[in-house]
Amino acid sequence: MALQLLVTDRNLNVVGDPLDGWTRLSCDLNFNRPASGQVTLPARPEVMELLQPGHRLVVVRDQAVWCAGPMEEPQDYAWDLETNSGGTVTVRWSDDLARVAGYVTYPEPTKAFAAQDTVTDRMRTFTSVNAETIIRQLVNENCGPAALPARRIERLVLDPVAGVGSTRSLSTRFDPLLDSCREVAAGDGLGFRTRQVGTEIRFGVYAPRDLTKTARFSTGLGNLRKIGFTLGAPTATSELVQGGGDPDDAATPPNVRVYVEVVSGHAADWYRVEKLVDKTGIESDVGGELTQAGTLALGDDNPQASLATVTVDTEDLKAGRDYHLGDRVTVALPTGLEIADIVQTIRLEDTPDEGELVTSVIGNSDKTTTTATVRAVRDLGRRLGRLEVR
């Protein structure tokens, strides 16, 4: 399948001619995280003129947009005497979800940052609301059509409602926007994404499918290239969730602490391990927010079969046709054990000499995401937690 590379401005207007002469391209589409792509090109003047800050790269595969989004590093130039040429330039880009990842959740999204409440730690709170609705509203009011004009992402609109997800609750205050979206999505295993459709960037929520019976990978089927499997002890079996106000903050009395413990069933098999989850600012568990926070924490801390698998397309089973990001599939290990896990990454690689190769990563994809945006989003979400502003 032939690839076409287009450069657009931030309003999706194509600028210049399609990029040609590239020698190597790779592009990772990631589940609920920004994409990661790079391409190496001859550094001709007409090419360099297109690789400018604010421009986007659009990869068209089989006449459909495969990945489209901002250039993170428009120009990584290299030249040496031996090649006796004009040098090469490597472009690194992401998809438009990276733009969404650049925002935080305003407690009062209709007000500018300088006009936010200066007296109390006001939270943006959703209580017993459909998960898809929460995610769509968070994006809409922080960087979508309903956001303040200065915060709107050009050409970003909302996809039609998919009608997925169950009732959830969320309180957020200046948290990374994608972290809050992932927190809500995790309870139902929902996915969210951006897509370029015509002259629009569409943000939508969807429900991945359970394909464990039909999408199978094994050495016998010839669609399994690499496997890594680890079984480890839980990092926590009791999530001790601490909510309520801050007792040290005399400005907003009374400041009563609320405590909720969420326990997994793995303590009997392993041992008790306690972990404190700080949710200061969530005043009660009436809407189940503290319990939900503990349940989500257990999802990260429970003993899990950590599976890192690389698959390859075959005529019988192809990424993008038979399964997509977030879908749950089955991997049969050579040991006889079968593991069901989700598709975390779909990678496209292409060179003029070797042709096109599509592979997928099932399970833990921490080692496969390398762009600046993806690293920042992942690491900040893990290390910072809730940003408390007093």
Short mmCIF file of C-alpha atoms in Angstrom, two decimals:
data_model
loop_
_atom_site.label_atom_id
_atom_site.label_comp_id
_atom_site.label_asym_id
_atom_site.label_seq_id
_atom_site.Cartn_x
_atom_site.Cartn_y
_atom_site.Cartn_z
CA MET A 1 0.00 0.00 0.00
CA ALA A 2 1.43 3.35 -1.00
CA LEU A 3 1.81 6.03 1.63
CA GLN A 4 1.36 9.74 1.04
CA LEU A 5 2.76 12.38 3.40
CA LEU A 6 1.04 15.76 3.51
CA VAL A 7 1.89 18.88 5.51
CA THR A 8 -0.95 21.11 6.75
CA ASP A 9 -1.20 24.22 8.86
CA ARG A 10 -3.04 24.12 12.17
CA ASN A 11 -6.34 24.77 10.35
CA LEU A 12 -5.82 21.62 8.25
CA ASN A 13 -5.05 23.48 5.03
CA VAL A 14 -2.53 21.52 2.93
CA VAL A 15 0.65 23.51 2.30
CA GLY A 16 3.10 22.67 -0.47
CA ASP A 17 3.43 19.42 -2.36
CA PRO A 18 3.36 15.95 -0.77
CA LEU A 19 6.67 14.98 0.85
CA ASP A 20 8.63 12.47 -1.22
CA GLY A 21 12.02 10.80 -1.24
CA TRP A 22 11.76 9.66 2.37
CA THR A 23 13.95 6.71 3.36
CA ARG A 24 12.37 5.40 6.55
CA LEU A 25 9.04 5.92 8.31
CA SER A 26 7.63 4.53 11.54
CA CYS A 27 4.39 5.40 13.29
CA ASP A 28 2.93 4.04 16.53
CA LEU A 29 -0.78 4.47 17.24
CA ASN A 30 -1.33 4.14 21.00
CA PHE A 31 -4.40 3.30 23.06
CA ASN A 32 -5.63 6.38 24.99
CA ARG A 33 -2.27 8.07 24.46
CA PRO A 34 -0.82 10.30 21.77
CA ALA A 35 0.74 8.65 18.74
CA SER A 36 4.48 8.57 18.05
CA GLY A 37 5.91 8.91 14.54
CA GLN A 38 9.07 9.84 12.71
CA VAL A 39 10.22 10.00 9.11
CA THR A 40 13.61 10.75 7.52
CA LEU A 41 13.73 12.87 4.36
CA PRO A 42 16.31 14.51 2.10
CA ALA A 43 16.80 18.07 3.39
CA ARG A 44 15.94 19.84 0.17
CA PRO A 45 15.06 23.56 0.45
CA GLU A 46 11.45 23.00 -0.59
CA VAL A 47 11.12 20.31 2.10
CA MET A 48 12.69 22.43 4.85
CA GLU A 49 10.34 25.26 3.97
CA LEU A 50 7.37 23.06 4.91
CA LEU A 51 8.81 21.75 8.18
CA GLN A 52 7.88 24.69 10.35
CA PRO A 53 6.55 25.14 13.92
CA GLY A 54 2.77 24.81 14.09
CA HIS A 55 2.51 22.59 11.02
CA ARG A 56 1.02 19.11 11.08
CA LEU A 57 1.99 15.89 9.31
CA VAL A 58 -0.71 13.71 7.75
CA VAL A 59 0.02 10.10 6.80
CA VAL A 60 -2.42 8.78 4.21
CA ARG A 61 -2.48 5.00 3.79
CA ASP A 62 -4.68 3.30 1.21
CA GLN A 63 -6.46 6.63 0.60
CA ALA A 64 -7.42 7.00 4.27
CA VAL A 65 -5.79 9.05 7.03
CA TRP A 66 -3.67 6.70 9.15
CA CYS A 67 -2.24 9.30 11.54
CA ALA A 68 -2.40 13.10 11.61
CA GLY A 69 -1.16 15.63 14.11
CA PRO A 70 1.37 18.27 15.13
CA MET A 71 5.09 18.09 14.44
CA GLU A 72 6.85 17.80 17.80
CA GLU A 73 10.31 18.15 16.25
CA PRO A 74 9.92 19.59 12.74
CA GLN A 75 13.64 19.61 11.99
CA ASP A 76 16.37 17.24 13.20
CA TYR A 77 19.02 17.97 10.57
CA ALA A 78 22.17 15.93 9.87
CA TRP A 79 24.95 16.28 7.30
CA ASP A 80 28.39 14.73 6.85
CA LEU A 81 31.20 15.14 4.32
CA GLU A 82 31.20 11.52 3.14
CA THR A 83 27.65 11.56 1.75
CA ASN A 84 28.38 14.75 -0.22
CA SER A 85 24.69 15.65 -0.27
CA GLY A 86 22.45 18.31 1.20
CA GLY A 87 21.94 16.21 4.31
CA THR A 88 18.85 14.62 5.81
CA VAL A 89 16.14 15.83 8.14
CA THR A 90 14.15 13.69 10.56
CA VAL A 91 10.65 14.82 11.50
CA ARG A 92 8.95 13.60 14.68
CA TRP A 93 5.23 14.05 15.05
CA SER A 94 2.23 12.88 17.04
CA ASP A 95 -1.51 12.73 16.43
CA ASP A 96 -3.93 15.47 17.45
CA LEU A 97 -4.49 13.79 20.81
CA ALA A 98 -1.13 15.34 21.73
CA ARG A 99 -2.79 18.76 21.47
CA VAL A 100 -5.48 17.64 23.93
CA ALA A 101 -2.73 16.32 26.21
CA GLY A 102 -1.34 19.83 26.49
CA TYR A 103 -4.26 21.06 28.61
CA VAL A 104 -5.23 20.90 32.28
CA THR A 105 -8.73 20.78 33.77
CA TYR A 106 -9.96 24.19 34.90
CA PRO A 107 -12.22 24.03 37.99
CA GLU A 108 -14.25 26.83 36.39
CA PRO A 109 -13.76 26.31 32.64
CA THR A 110 -15.85 29.35 31.66
CA LYS A 111 -13.36 31.65 33.42
CA ALA A 112 -9.81 32.57 32.45
CA PHE A 113 -7.01 31.22 34.63
CA ALA A 114 -6.49 34.55 36.42
CA ALA A 115 -10.19 34.65 37.31
CA GLN A 116 -10.37 31.21 38.95
CA ASP A 117 -11.69 31.04 42.53
CA THR A 118 -9.03 32.48 44.86
CA VAL A 119 -10.63 31.50 48.18
CA THR A 120 -11.33 27.79 48.08
CA ASP A 121 -9.90 24.81 46.27
CA ARG A 122 -12.89 24.56 43.99
CA MET A 123 -13.11 21.27 42.09
CA ARG A 124 -14.71 20.44 38.74
CA THR A 125 -17.05 17.71 39.92
CA PHE A 126 -19.20 15.17 38.12
CA THR A 127 -21.37 12.96 40.35
CA SER A 128 -23.07 9.84 38.97
CA VAL A 129 -22.74 10.86 35.32
CA ASN A 130 -22.23 8.65 32.26
CA ALA A 131 -18.51 8.07 31.63
CA GLU A 132 -18.64 9.03 27.95
CA THR A 133 -20.46 12.23 28.85
CA ILE A 134 -17.79 13.18 31.41
CA ILE A 135 -14.91 12.62 28.98
CA ARG A 136 -16.62 14.51 26.16
CA GLN A 137 -17.49 17.41 28.44
CA LEU A 138 -13.97 17.65 29.88
CA VAL A 139 -12.51 17.94 26.39
CA ASN A 140 -15.27 20.19 25.10
CA GLU A 141 -15.02 22.76 27.89
CA ASN A 142 -11.23 22.82 28.17
CA CYS A 143 -10.07 22.76 24.54
CA GLY A 144 -13.11 22.07 22.36
CA PRO A 145 -15.83 24.26 20.86
CA ALA A 146 -17.22 25.20 24.31
CA ALA A 147 -13.82 26.30 25.67
CA LEU A 148 -12.66 29.85 26.07
CA PRO A 149 -11.57 31.19 22.65
CA ALA A 150 -7.90 31.32 23.69
CA ARG A 151 -8.00 27.65 24.71
CA ARG A 152 -9.77 26.15 21.69
CA ILE A 153 -7.90 23.76 19.44
CA GLU A 154 -8.38 24.75 15.83
CA ARG A 155 -10.88 22.57 13.90
CA LEU A 156 -11.56 20.34 16.93
CA VAL A 157 -15.15 19.07 17.19
CA LEU A 158 -16.86 16.23 19.04
CA ASP A 159 -17.75 12.96 17.32
CA PRO A 160 -21.38 11.83 17.54
CA VAL A 161 -22.29 10.26 20.88
CA ALA A 162 -21.43 6.55 20.91
CA GLY A 163 -23.72 5.68 23.83
CA VAL A 164 -21.07 3.75 25.78
CA GLY A 165 -19.94 3.59 29.39
CA SER A 166 -21.64 3.36 32.77
CA THR A 167 -22.20 5.85 35.58
CA ARG A 168 -19.03 7.37 37.05
CA SER A 169 -17.95 10.23 39.28
CA LEU A 170 -14.94 12.52 39.05
CA SER A 171 -13.44 15.50 40.84
CA THR A 172 -10.55 17.25 39.14
CA ARG A 173 -8.63 20.48 39.62
CA PHE A 174 -5.81 21.56 37.29
CA ASP A 175 -5.01 17.91 36.54
CA PRO A 176 -3.59 16.92 33.14
CA LEU A 177 -6.68 16.64 30.94
CA LEU A 178 -5.83 13.20 29.55
CA ASP A 179 -5.17 11.86 33.05
CA SER A 180 -8.72 12.78 34.06
CA CYS A 181 -10.09 11.26 30.86
CA ARG A 182 -8.17 8.03 31.47
CA GLU A 183 -9.35 7.89 35.08
CA VAL A 184 -12.97 7.95 33.93
CA ALA A 185 -12.40 5.63 30.96
CA ALA A 186 -10.58 2.96 32.99
CA GLY A 187 -13.67 1.82 34.87
CA ASP A 188 -15.37 0.62 31.67
CA GLY A 189 -12.26 0.03 29.58
CA LEU A 190 -13.35 2.79 27.20
CA GLY A 191 -11.14 4.23 24.51
CA PHE A 192 -10.91 7.78 23.21
CA ARG A 193 -9.16 9.19 20.16
CA THR A 194 -8.83 11.99 17.66
CA ARG A 195 -9.39 11.49 13.92
CA GLN A 196 -8.96 13.81 10.99
CA VAL A 197 -12.09 13.64 8.87
CA GLY A 198 -12.10 16.12 6.00
CA THR A 199 -11.47 19.55 7.49
CA GLU A 200 -12.30 18.50 11.06
CA ILE A 201 -10.40 16.99 13.97
CA ARG A 202 -12.96 14.78 15.69
CA PHE A 203 -12.62 13.70 19.31
CA GLY A 204 -14.69 10.69 20.29
CA VAL A 205 -15.15 7.95 22.86
CA TYR A 206 -15.66 4.30 21.95
CA ALA A 207 -16.00 0.87 23.53
CA PRO A 208 -13.27 -1.62 22.53
CA ARG A 209 -14.46 -5.10 21.64
CA ASP A 210 -13.86 -8.50 23.22
CA LEU A 211 -12.25 -10.47 20.38
CA THR A 212 -10.61 -13.14 22.52
CA LYS A 213 -12.45 -15.90 20.62
CA THR A 214 -11.68 -14.67 17.11
CA ALA A 215 -8.43 -12.66 17.29
CA ARG A 216 -5.75 -15.09 18.37
CA PHE A 217 -1.98 -14.94 18.16
CA SER A 218 0.43 -17.86 18.45
CA THR A 219 3.63 -19.24 16.97
CA GLY A 220 1.58 -21.90 15.21
CA LEU A 221 -0.52 -19.28 13.42
CA GLY A 222 2.62 -17.46 12.31
CA ASN A 223 1.48 -14.07 13.62
CA LEU A 224 3.58 -13.88 16.80
CA ARG A 225 7.05 -12.33 16.66
CA LYS A 226 8.05 -11.68 20.26
CA ILE A 227 6.81 -12.46 23.78
CA GLY A 228 7.74 -11.29 27.24
CA PHE A 229 5.75 -12.53 30.24
CA THR A 230 6.18 -11.72 33.94
CA LEU A 231 4.09 -12.66 36.96
CA GLY A 232 4.77 -10.47 39.98
CA ALA A 233 3.51 -9.79 43.50
CA PRO A 234 0.96 -7.01 44.11
CA THR A 235 2.29 -3.59 45.01
CA ALA A 236 -0.85 -3.05 47.09
CA THR A 237 -3.79 -5.13 48.25
CA SER A 238 -5.41 -2.45 50.44
CA GLU A 239 -5.91 1.00 48.96
CA LEU A 240 -6.34 3.46 51.84
CA VAL A 241 -8.14 6.39 50.26
CA GLN A 242 -7.97 9.68 52.14
CA GLY A 243 -10.51 12.34 51.21
CA GLY A 244 -12.13 15.37 52.80
CA GLY A 245 -10.57 18.75 53.49
CA ASP A 246 -7.06 19.57 54.64
CA PRO A 247 -6.98 19.82 58.47
CA ASP A 248 -4.08 22.29 58.22
CA ASP A 249 -6.10 24.70 56.08
CA ALA A 250 -7.85 27.04 58.50
CA ALA A 251 -9.40 29.08 55.70
CA THR A 252 -12.23 26.64 55.05
CA PRO A 253 -13.40 25.06 58.33
CA PRO A 254 -14.60 22.54 59.20
CA ASN A 255 -11.96 20.35 57.56
CA VAL A 256 -13.02 16.77 58.20
CA ARG A 257 -11.06 13.86 56.81
CA VAL A 258 -12.90 10.96 55.15
CA TYR A 259 -11.34 7.50 54.94
CA VAL A 260 -12.32 4.63 52.63
CA GLU A 261 -10.48 1.32 52.32
CA VAL A 262 -10.75 -0.73 49.15
CA VAL A 263 -9.40 -4.28 49.48
CA SER A 264 -8.55 -6.75 46.73
CA GLY A 265 -9.00 -10.48 47.00
CA HIS A 266 -5.31 -11.12 46.35
CA ALA A 267 -4.17 -10.64 49.92
CA ALA A 268 -5.14 -14.25 50.63
CA ASP A 269 -2.89 -15.56 47.85
CA TRP A 270 0.00 -13.19 48.51
CA TYR A 271 0.06 -10.92 51.58
CA ARG A 272 -1.33 -7.60 52.77
CA VAL A 273 0.29 -4.52 51.28
CA GLU A 274 -1.10 -1.07 52.12
CA LYS A 275 -0.96 2.06 49.98
CA LEU A 276 -2.25 5.56 50.72
CA VAL A 277 -4.24 7.25 47.97
CA ASP A 278 -4.57 10.99 48.64
CA LYS A 279 -7.82 12.47 47.33
CA THR A 280 -7.86 15.62 49.43
CA GLY A 281 -10.62 17.89 48.18
CA ILE A 282 -13.20 15.16 47.60
CA GLU A 283 -15.44 15.81 50.58
CA SER A 284 -17.34 12.51 50.74
CA ASP A 285 -17.90 9.13 49.14
CA VAL A 286 -21.58 9.79 48.51
CA GLY A 287 -21.05 9.59 44.75
CA GLY A 288 -18.59 6.71 45.10
CA GLU A 289 -15.61 8.84 44.02
CA LEU A 290 -13.30 7.70 46.82
CA THR A 291 -14.23 4.06 46.29
CA GLN A 292 -13.69 4.50 42.55
CA ALA A 293 -10.25 5.98 43.19
CA GLY A 294 -9.32 2.97 45.29
CA THR A 295 -10.64 0.54 42.69
CA LEU A 296 -8.68 2.24 39.94
CA ALA A 297 -5.54 2.15 42.08
CA LEU A 298 -5.99 -1.61 42.56
CA GLY A 299 -6.01 -1.99 38.80
CA ASP A 300 -2.41 -0.76 38.77
CA ASP A 301 -1.32 -2.45 41.97
CA ASN A 302 -2.88 -5.91 41.71
CA PRO A 303 -0.68 -8.85 40.70
CA GLN A 304 -0.97 -9.00 36.95
CA ALA A 305 0.37 -11.14 34.18
CA SER A 306 2.55 -8.49 32.57
CA LEU A 307 2.50 -9.33 28.89
CA ALA A 308 4.65 -7.63 26.27
CA THR A 309 3.98 -9.10 22.85
CA VAL A 310 4.75 -8.05 19.28
CA THR A 311 2.54 -9.52 16.56
CA VAL A 312 2.62 -9.24 12.78
CA ASP A 313 -0.17 -8.93 10.22
CA THR A 314 -1.20 -11.98 8.24
CA GLU A 315 -3.84 -12.35 5.54
CA ASP A 316 -6.21 -13.87 8.10
CA LEU A 317 -5.74 -11.27 10.86
CA LYS A 318 -4.81 -7.65 10.20
CA ALA A 319 -4.59 -4.61 12.46
CA GLY A 320 -7.03 -1.88 11.52
CA ARG A 321 -9.22 -4.35 9.65
CA ASP A 322 -9.91 -7.19 12.08
CA TYR A 323 -8.95 -5.54 15.37
CA HIS A 324 -8.21 -2.05 16.64
CA LEU A 325 -6.61 -0.24 19.57
CA GLY A 326 -8.08 -1.29 22.91
CA ASP A 327 -9.66 -4.50 21.62
CA ARG A 328 -9.11 -7.53 23.84
CA VAL A 329 -7.37 -10.41 22.06
CA THR A 330 -5.79 -13.75 22.98
CA VAL A 331 -2.10 -14.66 22.96
CA ALA A 332 -1.11 -18.33 23.23
CA LEU A 333 2.32 -18.65 24.84
CA PRO A 334 4.64 -21.51 23.81
CA THR A 335 4.38 -22.73 27.42
CA GLY A 336 0.73 -23.61 26.85
CA LEU A 337 -0.65 -20.69 28.83
CA GLU A 338 -3.17 -18.41 27.12
CA ILE A 339 -3.35 -14.72 28.07
CA ALA A 340 -6.10 -12.25 27.15
CA ASP A 341 -4.99 -8.61 26.99
CA ILE A 342 -5.66 -5.42 25.08
CA VAL A 343 -4.01 -4.03 21.96
CA GLN A 344 -1.90 -1.13 23.22
CA THR A 345 -0.02 -0.10 20.08
CA ILE A 346 -0.31 -0.58 16.32
CA ARG A 347 2.96 0.21 14.52
CA LEU A 348 3.43 1.00 10.84
CA GLU A 349 6.96 0.83 9.39
CA ASP A 350 7.90 1.45 5.78
CA THR A 351 11.09 1.78 3.72
CA PRO A 352 11.45 1.91 -0.06
CA ASP A 353 13.65 -1.19 -0.06
CA GLU A 354 11.95 -3.40 2.52
CA GLY A 355 8.36 -2.29 2.01
CA GLU A 356 5.61 -1.98 4.58
CA LEU A 357 5.31 -3.87 7.88
CA VAL A 358 2.46 -3.58 10.41
CA THR A 359 2.94 -4.98 13.91
CA SER A 360 0.98 -4.70 17.15
CA VAL A 361 1.94 -4.59 20.81
CA ILE A 362 -0.41 -6.43 23.15
CA GLY A 363 -0.11 -5.82 26.87
CA ASN A 364 2.44 -3.58 28.55
CA SER A 365 3.65 -0.95 26.07
CA ASP A 366 5.82 1.17 28.38
CA LYS A 367 8.96 0.41 26.38
CA THR A 368 7.42 1.19 23.01
CA THR A 369 6.49 4.86 23.47
CA THR A 370 9.41 7.21 23.01
CA THR A 371 8.31 10.63 21.78
CA ALA A 372 8.55 13.64 24.03
CA THR A 373 4.79 14.10 24.31
CA VAL A 374 4.05 10.49 25.16
CA ARG A 375 6.83 10.33 27.76
CA ALA A 376 5.71 13.56 29.36
CA VAL A 377 2.04 12.60 29.54
CA ARG A 378 2.81 9.17 30.99
CA ASP A 379 5.44 10.24 33.49
CA LEU A 380 3.64 13.34 34.72
CA GLY A 381 0.48 11.38 35.30
CA ARG A 382 2.32 8.86 37.42
CA ARG A 383 4.50 11.22 39.44
CA LEU A 384 2.42 14.29 40.02
CA GLY A 385 -0.98 12.86 40.92
CA ARG A 386 -3.33 15.63 41.98
CA LEU A 387 -2.03 19.16 41.85
CA GLU A 388 -3.19 20.99 44.96
CA VAL A 389 -3.44 24.76 44.67
CA ARG A 390 -3.98 26.76 47.82
#
